[in-house]
PDB file of N, CA, C and O in Angstrom:
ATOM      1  N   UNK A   1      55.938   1.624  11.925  1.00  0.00           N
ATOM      2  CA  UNK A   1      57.168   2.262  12.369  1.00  0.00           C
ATOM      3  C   UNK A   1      56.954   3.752  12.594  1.00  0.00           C
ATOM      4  O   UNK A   1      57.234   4.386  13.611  1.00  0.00           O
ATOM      5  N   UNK A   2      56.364   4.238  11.369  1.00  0.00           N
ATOM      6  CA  UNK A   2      55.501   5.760  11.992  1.00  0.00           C
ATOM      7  C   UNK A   2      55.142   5.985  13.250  1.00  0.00           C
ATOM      8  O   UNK A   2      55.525   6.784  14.104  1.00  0.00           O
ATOM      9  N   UNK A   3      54.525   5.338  13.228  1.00  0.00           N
ATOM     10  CA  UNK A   3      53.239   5.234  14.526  1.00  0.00           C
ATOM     11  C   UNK A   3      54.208   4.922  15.965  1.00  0.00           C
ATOM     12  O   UNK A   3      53.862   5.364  17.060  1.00  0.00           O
ATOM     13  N   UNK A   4      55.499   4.072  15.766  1.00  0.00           N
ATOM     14  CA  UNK A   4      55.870   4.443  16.714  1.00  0.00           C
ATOM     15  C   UNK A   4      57.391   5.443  17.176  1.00  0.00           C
ATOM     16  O   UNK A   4      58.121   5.291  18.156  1.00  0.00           O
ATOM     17  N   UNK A   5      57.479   6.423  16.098  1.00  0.00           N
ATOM     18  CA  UNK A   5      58.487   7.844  15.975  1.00  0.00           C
ATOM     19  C   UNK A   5      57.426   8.297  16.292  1.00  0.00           C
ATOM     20  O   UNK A   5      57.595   9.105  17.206  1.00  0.00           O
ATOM     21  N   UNK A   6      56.299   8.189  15.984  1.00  0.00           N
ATOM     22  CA  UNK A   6      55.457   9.758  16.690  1.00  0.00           C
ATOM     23  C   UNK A   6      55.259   9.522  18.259  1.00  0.00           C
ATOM     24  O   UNK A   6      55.525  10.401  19.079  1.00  0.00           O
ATOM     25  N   UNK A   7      54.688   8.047  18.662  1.00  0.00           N
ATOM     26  CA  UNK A   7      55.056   7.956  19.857  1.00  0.00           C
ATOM     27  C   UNK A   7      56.305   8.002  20.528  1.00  0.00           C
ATOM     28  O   UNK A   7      56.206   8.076  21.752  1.00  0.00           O
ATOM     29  N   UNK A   8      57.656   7.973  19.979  1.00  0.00           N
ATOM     30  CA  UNK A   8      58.447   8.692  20.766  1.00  0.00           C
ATOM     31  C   UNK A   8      59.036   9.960  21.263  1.00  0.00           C
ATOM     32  O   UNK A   8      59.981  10.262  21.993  1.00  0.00           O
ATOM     33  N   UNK A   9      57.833  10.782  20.380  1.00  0.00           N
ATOM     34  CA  UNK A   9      58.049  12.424  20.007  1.00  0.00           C
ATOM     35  C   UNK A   9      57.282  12.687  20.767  1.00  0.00           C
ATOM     36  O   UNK A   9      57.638  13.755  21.265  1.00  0.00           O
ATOM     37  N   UNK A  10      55.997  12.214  21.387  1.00  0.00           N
ATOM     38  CA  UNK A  10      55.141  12.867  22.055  1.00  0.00           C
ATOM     39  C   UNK A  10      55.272  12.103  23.145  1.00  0.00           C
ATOM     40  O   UNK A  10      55.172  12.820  24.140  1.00  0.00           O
ATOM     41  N   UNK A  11      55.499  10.674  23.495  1.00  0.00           N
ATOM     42  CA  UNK A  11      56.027  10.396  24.976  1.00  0.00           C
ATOM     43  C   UNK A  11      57.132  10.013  25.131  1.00  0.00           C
ATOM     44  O   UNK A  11      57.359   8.803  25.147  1.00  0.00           O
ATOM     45  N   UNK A  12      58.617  11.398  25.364  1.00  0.00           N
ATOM     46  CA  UNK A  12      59.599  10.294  25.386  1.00  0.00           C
ATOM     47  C   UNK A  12      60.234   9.935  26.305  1.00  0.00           C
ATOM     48  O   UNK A  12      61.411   9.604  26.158  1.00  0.00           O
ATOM     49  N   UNK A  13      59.557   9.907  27.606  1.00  0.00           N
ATOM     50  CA  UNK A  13      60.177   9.532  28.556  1.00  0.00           C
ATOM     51  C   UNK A  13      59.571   7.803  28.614  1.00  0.00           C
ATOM     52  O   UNK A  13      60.171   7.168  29.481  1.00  0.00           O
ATOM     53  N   UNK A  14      58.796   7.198  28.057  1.00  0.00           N
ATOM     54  CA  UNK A  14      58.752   5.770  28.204  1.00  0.00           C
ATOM     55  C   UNK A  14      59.679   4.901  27.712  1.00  0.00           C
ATOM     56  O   UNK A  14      60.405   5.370  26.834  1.00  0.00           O
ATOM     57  N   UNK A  15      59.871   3.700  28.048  1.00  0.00           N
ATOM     58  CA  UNK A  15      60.576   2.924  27.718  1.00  0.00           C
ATOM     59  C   UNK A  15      60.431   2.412  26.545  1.00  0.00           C
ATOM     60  O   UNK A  15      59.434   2.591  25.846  1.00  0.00           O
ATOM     61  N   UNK A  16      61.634   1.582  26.162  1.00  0.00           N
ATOM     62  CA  UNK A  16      61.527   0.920  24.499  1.00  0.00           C
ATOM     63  C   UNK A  16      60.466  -0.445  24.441  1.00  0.00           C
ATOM     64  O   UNK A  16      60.131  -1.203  23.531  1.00  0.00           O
ATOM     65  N   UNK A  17      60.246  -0.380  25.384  1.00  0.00           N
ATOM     66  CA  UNK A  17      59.210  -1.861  25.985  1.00  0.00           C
ATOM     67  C   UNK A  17      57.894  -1.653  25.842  1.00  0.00           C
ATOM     68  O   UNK A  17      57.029  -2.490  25.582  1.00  0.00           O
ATOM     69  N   UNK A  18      57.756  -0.282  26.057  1.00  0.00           N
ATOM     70  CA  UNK A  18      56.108  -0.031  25.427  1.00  0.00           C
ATOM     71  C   UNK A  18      56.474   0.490  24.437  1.00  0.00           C
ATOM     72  O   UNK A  18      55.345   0.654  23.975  1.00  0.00           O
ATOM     73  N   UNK A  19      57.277   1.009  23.505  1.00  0.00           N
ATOM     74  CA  UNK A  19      57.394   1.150  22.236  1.00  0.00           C
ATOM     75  C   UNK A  19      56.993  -0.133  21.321  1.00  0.00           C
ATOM     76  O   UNK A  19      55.975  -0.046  20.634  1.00  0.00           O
ATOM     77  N   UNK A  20      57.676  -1.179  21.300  1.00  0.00           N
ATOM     78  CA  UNK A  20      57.894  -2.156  20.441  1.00  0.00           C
ATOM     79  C   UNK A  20      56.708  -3.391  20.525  1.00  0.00           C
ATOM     80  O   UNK A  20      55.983  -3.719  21.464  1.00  0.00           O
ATOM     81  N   UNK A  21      56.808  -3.846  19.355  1.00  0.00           N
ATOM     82  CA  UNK A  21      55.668  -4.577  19.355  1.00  0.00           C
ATOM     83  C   UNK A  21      55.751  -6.018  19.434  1.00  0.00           C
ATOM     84  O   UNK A  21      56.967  -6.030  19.626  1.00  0.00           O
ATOM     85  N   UNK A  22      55.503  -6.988  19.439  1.00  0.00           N
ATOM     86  CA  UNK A  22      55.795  -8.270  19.855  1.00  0.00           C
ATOM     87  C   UNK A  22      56.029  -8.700  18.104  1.00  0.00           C
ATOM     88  O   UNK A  22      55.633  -8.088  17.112  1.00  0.00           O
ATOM     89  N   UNK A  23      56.758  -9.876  18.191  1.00  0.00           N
ATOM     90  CA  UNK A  23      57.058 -10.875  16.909  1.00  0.00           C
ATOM     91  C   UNK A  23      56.190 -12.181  17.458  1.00  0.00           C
ATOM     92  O   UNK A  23      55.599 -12.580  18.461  1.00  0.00           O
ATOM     93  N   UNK A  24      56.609 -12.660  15.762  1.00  0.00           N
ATOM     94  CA  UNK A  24      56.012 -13.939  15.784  1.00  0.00           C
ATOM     95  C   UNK A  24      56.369 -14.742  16.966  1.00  0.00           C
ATOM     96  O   UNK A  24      55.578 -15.312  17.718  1.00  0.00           O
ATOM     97  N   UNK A  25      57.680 -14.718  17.044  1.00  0.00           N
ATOM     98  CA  UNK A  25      57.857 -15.629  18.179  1.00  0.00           C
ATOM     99  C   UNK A  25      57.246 -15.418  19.880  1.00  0.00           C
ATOM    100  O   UNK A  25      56.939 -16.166  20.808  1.00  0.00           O
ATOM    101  N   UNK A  26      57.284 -14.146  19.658  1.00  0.00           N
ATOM    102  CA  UNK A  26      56.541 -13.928  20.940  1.00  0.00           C
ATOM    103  C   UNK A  26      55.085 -14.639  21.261  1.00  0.00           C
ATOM    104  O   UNK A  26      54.597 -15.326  22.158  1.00  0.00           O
ATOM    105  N   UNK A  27      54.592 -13.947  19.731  1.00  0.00           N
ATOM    106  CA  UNK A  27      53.119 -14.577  19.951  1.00  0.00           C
ATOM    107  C   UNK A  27      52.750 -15.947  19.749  1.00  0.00           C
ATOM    108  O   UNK A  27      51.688 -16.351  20.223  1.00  0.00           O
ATOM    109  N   UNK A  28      53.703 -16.910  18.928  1.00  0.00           N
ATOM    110  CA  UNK A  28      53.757 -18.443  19.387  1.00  0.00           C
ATOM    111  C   UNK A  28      53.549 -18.499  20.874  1.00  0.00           C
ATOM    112  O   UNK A  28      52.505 -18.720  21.486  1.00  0.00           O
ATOM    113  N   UNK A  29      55.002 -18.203  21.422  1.00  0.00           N
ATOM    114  CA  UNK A  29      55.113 -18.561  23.014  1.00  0.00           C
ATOM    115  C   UNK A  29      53.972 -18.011  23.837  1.00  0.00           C
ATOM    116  O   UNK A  29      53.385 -18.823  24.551  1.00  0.00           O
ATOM    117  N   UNK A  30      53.520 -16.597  23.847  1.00  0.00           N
ATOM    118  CA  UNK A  30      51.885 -16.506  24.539  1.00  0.00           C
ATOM    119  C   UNK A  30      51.057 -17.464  23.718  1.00  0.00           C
ATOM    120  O   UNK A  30      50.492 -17.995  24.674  1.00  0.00           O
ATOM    121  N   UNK A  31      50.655 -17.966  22.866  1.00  0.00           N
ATOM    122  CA  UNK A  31      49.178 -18.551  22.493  1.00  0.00           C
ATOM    123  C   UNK A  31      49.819 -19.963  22.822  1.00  0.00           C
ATOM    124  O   UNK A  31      48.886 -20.649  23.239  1.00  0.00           O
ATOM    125  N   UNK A  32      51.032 -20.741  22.826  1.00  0.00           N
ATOM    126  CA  UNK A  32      51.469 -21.934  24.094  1.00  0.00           C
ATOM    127  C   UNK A  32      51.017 -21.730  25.312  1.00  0.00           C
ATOM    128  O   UNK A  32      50.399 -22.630  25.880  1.00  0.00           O
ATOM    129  N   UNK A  33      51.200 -20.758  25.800  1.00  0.00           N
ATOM    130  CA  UNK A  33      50.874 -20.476  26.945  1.00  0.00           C
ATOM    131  C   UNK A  33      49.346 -20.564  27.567  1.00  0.00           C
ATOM    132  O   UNK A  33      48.836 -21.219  28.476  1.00  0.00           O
ATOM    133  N   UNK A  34      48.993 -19.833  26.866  1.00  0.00           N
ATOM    134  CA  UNK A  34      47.116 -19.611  27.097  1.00  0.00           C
ATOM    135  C   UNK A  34      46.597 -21.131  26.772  1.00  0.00           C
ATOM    136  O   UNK A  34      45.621 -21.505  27.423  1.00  0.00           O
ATOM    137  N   UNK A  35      47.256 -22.184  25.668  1.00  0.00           N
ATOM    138  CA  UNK A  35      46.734 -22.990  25.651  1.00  0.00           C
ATOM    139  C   UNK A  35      46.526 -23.918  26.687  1.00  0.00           C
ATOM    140  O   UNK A  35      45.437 -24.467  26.856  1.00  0.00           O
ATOM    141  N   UNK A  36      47.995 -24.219  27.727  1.00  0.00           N
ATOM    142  CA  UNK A  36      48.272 -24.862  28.654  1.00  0.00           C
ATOM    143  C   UNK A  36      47.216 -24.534  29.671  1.00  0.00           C
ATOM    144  O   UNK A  36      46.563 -25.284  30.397  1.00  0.00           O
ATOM    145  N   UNK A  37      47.211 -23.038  29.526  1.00  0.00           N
ATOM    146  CA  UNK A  37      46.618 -22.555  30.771  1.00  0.00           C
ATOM    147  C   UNK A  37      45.007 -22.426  30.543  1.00  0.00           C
ATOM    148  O   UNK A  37      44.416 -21.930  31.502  1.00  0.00           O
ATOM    149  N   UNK A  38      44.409 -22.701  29.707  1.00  0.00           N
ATOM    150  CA  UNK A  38      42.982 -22.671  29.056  1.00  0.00           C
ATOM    151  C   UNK A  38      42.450 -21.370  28.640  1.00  0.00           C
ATOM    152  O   UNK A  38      41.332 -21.511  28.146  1.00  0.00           O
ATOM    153  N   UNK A  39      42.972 -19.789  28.670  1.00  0.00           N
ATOM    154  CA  UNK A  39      42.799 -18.863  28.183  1.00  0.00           C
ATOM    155  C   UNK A  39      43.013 -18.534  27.110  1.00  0.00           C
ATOM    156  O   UNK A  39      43.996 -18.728  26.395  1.00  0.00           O
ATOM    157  N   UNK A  40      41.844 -17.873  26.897  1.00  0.00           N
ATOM    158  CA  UNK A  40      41.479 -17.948  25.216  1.00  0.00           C
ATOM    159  C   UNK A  40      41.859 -16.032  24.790  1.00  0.00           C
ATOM    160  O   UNK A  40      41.711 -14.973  25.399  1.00  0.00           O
ATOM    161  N   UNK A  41      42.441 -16.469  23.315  1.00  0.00           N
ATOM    162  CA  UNK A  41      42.314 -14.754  23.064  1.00  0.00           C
ATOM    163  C   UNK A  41      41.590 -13.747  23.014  1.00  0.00           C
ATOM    164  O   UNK A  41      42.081 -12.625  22.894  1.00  0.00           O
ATOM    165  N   UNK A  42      39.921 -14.020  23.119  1.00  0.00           N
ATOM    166  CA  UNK A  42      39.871 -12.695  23.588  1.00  0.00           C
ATOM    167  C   UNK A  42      39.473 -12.203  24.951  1.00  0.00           C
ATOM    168  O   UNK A  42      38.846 -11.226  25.362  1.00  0.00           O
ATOM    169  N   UNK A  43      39.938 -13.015  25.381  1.00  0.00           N
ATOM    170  CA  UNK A  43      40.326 -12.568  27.316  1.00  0.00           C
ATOM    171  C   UNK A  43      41.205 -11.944  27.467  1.00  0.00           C
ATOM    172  O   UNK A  43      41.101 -10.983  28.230  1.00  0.00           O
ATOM    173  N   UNK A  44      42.845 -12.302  26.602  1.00  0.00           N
ATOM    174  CA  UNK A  44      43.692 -11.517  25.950  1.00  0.00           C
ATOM    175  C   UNK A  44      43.548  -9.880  25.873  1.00  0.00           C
ATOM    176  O   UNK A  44      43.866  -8.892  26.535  1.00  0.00           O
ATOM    177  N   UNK A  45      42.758 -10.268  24.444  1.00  0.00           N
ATOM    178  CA  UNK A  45      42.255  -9.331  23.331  1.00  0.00           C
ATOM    179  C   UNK A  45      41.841  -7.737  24.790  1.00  0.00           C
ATOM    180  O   UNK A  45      42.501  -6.764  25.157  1.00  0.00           O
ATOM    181  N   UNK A  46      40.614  -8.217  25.124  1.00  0.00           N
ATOM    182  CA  UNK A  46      39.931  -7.688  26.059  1.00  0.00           C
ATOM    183  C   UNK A  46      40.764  -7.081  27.482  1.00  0.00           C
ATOM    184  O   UNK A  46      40.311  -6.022  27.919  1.00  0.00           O
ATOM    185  N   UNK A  47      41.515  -7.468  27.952  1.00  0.00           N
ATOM    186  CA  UNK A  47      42.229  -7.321  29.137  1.00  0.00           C
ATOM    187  C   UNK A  47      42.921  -6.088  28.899  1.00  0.00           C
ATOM    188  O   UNK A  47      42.672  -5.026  29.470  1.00  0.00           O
ATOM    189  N   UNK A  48      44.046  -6.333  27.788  1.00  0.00           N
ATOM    190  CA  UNK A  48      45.326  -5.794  27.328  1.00  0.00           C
ATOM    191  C   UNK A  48      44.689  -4.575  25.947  1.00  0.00           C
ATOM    192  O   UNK A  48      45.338  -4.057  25.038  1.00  0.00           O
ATOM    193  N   UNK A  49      43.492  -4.464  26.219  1.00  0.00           N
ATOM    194  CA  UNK A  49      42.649  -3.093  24.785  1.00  0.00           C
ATOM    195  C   UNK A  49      43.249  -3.609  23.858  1.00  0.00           C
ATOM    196  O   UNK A  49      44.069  -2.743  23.554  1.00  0.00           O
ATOM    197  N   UNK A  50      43.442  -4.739  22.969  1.00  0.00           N
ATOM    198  CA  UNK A  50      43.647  -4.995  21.284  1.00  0.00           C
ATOM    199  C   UNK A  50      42.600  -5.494  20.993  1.00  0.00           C
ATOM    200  O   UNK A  50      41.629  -5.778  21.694  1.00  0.00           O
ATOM    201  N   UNK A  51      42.870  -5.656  19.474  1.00  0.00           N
ATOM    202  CA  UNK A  51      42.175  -6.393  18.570  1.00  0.00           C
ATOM    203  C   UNK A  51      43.163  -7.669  18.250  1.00  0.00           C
ATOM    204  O   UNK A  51      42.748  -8.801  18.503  1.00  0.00           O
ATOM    205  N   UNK A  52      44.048  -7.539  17.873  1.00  0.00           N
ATOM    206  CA  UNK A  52      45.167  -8.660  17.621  1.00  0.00           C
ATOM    207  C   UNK A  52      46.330  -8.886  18.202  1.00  0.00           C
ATOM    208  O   UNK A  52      46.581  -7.917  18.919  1.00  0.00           O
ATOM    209  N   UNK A  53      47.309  -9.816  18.260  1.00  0.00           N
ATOM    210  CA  UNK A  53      48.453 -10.382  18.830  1.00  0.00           C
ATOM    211  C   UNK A  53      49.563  -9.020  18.752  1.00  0.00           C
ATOM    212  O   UNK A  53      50.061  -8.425  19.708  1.00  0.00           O
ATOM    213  N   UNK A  54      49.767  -8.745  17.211  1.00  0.00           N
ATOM    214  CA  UNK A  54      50.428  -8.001  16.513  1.00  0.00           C
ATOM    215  C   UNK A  54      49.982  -6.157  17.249  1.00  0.00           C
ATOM    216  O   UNK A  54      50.233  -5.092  16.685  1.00  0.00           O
ATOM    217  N   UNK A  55      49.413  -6.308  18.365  1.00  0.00           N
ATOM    218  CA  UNK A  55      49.334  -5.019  18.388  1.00  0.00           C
ATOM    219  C   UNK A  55      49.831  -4.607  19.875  1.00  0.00           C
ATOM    220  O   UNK A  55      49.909  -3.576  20.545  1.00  0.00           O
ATOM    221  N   UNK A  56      50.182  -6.261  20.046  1.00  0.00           N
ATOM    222  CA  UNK A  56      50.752  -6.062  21.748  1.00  0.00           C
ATOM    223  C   UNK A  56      51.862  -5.370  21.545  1.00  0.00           C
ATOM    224  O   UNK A  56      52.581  -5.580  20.569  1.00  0.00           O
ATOM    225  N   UNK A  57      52.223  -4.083  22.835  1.00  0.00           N
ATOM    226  CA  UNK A  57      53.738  -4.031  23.145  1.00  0.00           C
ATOM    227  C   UNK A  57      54.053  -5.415  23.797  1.00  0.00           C
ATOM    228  O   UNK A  57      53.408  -6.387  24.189  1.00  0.00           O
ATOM    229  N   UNK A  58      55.558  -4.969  23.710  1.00  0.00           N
ATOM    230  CA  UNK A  58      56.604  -6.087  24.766  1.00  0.00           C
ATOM    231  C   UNK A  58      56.067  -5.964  25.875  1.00  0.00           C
ATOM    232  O   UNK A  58      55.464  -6.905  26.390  1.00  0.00           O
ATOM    233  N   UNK A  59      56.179  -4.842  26.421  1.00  0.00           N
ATOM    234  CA  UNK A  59      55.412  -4.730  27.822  1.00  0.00           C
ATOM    235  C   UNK A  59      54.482  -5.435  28.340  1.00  0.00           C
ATOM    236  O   UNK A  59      54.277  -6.115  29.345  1.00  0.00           O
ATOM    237  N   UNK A  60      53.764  -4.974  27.032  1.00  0.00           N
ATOM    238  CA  UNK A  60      52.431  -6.042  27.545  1.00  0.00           C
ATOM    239  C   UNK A  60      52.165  -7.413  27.485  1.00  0.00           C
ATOM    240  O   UNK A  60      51.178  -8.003  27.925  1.00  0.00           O
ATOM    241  N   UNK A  61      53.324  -7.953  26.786  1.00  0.00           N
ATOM    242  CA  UNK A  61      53.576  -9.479  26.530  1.00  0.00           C
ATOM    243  C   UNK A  61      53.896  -9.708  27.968  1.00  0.00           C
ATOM    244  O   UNK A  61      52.963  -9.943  28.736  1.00  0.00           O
ATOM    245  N   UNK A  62      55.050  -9.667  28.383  1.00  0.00           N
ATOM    246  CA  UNK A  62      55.688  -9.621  29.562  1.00  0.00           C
ATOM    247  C   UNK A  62      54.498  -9.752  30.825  1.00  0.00           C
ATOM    248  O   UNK A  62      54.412 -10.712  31.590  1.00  0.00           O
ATOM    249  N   UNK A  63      53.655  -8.589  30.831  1.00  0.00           N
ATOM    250  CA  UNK A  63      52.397  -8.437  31.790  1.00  0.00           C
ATOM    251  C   UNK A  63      51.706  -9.930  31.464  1.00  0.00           C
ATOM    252  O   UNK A  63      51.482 -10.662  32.429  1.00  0.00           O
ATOM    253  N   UNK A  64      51.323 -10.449  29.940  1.00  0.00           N
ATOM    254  CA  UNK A  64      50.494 -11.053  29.896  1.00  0.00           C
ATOM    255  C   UNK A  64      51.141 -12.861  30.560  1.00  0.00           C
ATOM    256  O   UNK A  64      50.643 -13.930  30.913  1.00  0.00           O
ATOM    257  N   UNK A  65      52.258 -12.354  30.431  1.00  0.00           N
ATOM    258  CA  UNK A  65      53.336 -14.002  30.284  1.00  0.00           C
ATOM    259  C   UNK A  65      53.043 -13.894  32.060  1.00  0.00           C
ATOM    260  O   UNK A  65      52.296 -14.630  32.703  1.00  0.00           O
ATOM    261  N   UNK A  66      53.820 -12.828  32.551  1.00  0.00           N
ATOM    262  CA  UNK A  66      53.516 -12.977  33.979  1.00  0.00           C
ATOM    263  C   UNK A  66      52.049 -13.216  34.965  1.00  0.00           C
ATOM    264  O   UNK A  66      52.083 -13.547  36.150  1.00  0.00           O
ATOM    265  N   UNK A  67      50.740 -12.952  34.135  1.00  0.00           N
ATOM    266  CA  UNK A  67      49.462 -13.539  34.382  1.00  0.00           C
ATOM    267  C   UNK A  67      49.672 -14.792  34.126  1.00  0.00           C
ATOM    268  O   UNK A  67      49.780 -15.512  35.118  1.00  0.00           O
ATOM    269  N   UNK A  68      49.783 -15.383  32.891  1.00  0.00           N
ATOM    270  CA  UNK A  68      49.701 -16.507  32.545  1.00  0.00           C
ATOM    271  C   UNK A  68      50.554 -17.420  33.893  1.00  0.00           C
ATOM    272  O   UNK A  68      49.820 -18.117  34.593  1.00  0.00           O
ATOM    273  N   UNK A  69      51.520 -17.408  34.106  1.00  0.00           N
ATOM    274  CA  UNK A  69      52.232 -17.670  34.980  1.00  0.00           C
ATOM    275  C   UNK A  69      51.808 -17.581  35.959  1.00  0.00           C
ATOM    276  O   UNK A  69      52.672 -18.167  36.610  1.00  0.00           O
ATOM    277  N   UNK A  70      50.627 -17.088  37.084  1.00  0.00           N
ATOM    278  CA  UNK A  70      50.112 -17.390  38.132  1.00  0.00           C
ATOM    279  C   UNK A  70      49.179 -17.681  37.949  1.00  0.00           C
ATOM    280  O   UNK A  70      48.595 -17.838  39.021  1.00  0.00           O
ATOM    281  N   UNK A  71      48.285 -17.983  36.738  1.00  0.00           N
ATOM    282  CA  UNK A  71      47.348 -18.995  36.805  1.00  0.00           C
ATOM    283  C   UNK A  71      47.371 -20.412  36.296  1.00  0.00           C
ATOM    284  O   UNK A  71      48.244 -20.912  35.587  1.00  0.00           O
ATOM    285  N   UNK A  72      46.222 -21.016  36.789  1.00  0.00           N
ATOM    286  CA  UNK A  72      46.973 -22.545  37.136  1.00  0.00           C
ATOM    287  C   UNK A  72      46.357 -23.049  36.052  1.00  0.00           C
ATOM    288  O   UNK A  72      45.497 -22.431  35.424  1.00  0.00           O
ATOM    289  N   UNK A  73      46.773 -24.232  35.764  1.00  0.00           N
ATOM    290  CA  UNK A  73      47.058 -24.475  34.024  1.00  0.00           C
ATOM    291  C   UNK A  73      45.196 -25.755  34.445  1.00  0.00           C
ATOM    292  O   UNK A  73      44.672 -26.364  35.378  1.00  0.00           O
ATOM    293  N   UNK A  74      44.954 -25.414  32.844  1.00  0.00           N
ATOM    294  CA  UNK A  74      43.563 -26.120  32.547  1.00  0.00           C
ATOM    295  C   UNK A  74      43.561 -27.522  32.763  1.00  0.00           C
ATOM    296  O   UNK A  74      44.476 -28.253  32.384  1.00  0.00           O
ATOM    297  N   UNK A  75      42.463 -27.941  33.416  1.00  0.00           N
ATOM    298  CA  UNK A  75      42.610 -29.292  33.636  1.00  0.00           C
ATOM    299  C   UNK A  75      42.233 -30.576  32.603  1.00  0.00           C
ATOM    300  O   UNK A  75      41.387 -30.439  31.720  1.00  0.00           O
ATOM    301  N   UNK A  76      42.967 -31.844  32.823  1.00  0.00           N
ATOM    302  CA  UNK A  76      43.310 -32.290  31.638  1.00  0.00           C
ATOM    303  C   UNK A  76      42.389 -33.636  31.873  1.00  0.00           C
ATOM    304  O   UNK A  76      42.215 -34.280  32.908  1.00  0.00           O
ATOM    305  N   UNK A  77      41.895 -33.822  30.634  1.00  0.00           N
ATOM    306  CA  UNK A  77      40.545 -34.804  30.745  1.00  0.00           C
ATOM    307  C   UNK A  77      40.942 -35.872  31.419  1.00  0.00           C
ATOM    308  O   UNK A  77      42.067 -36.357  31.295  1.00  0.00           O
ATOM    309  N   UNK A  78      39.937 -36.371  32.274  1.00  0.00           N
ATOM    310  CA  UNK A  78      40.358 -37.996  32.891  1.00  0.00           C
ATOM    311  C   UNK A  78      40.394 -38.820  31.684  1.00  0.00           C
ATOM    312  O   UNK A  78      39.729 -38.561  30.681  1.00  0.00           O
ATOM    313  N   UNK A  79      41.185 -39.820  31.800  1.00  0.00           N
ATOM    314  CA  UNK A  79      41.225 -40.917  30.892  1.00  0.00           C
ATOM    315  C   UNK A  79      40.799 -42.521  31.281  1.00  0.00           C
ATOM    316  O   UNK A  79      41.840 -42.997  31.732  1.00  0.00           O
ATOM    317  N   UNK A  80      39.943 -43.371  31.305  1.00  0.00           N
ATOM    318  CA  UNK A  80      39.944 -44.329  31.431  1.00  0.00           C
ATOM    319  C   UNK A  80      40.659 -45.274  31.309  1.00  0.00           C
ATOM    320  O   UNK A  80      40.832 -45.376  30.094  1.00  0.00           O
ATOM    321  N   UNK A  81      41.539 -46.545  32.127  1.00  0.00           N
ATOM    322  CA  UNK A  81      42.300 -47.162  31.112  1.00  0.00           C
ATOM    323  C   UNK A  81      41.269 -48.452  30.816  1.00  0.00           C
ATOM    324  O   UNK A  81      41.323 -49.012  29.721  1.00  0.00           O
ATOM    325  N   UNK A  82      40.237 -48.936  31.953  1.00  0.00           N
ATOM    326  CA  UNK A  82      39.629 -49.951  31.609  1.00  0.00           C
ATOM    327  C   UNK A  82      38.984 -50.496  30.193  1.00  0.00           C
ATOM    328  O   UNK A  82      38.416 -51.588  30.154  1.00  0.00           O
TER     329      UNK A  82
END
């Protein structure tokens, strides 16, 4: 919570969206997501500069939900029925 009063002292013209940090629920619904879609966290991790879920802004959830969302979901094993 520190960490982000000082970021609103020194940038305060940004929004509350890169202030805030994602919840659990957020990060359920992205790691649903990546699963469908076969992306793994640290493509995540790597893309968006974290180390963990918990360090995403909203913003960047949002960015990541809207990637996820134009890529096309992992393909799903053939099954035999014979």
């Amino acid at each position: 919570y520190a960490l982000a009063e000082e970021q609103k002292r020194i940038y305060p013209l940004t929004t509350p969206m890169e202030l805030d940090y994602v919840d659990a629920v957020k990060i359920k619904v992205l790691k649903d997501k990546m699963d469908k879609k076969g992306v793994t966290e640290q493509q995540i991790f790597e893309r968006y500069k974290v180390n963990a879920f918990e360090e995403m802004t909203v913003q960047q959830f949002v960015n990541a939900m809207n990637g996820l969302d134009k890529t096309p979901d992992k393909e799903k094993p053939q099954v035999d029925i014979f």
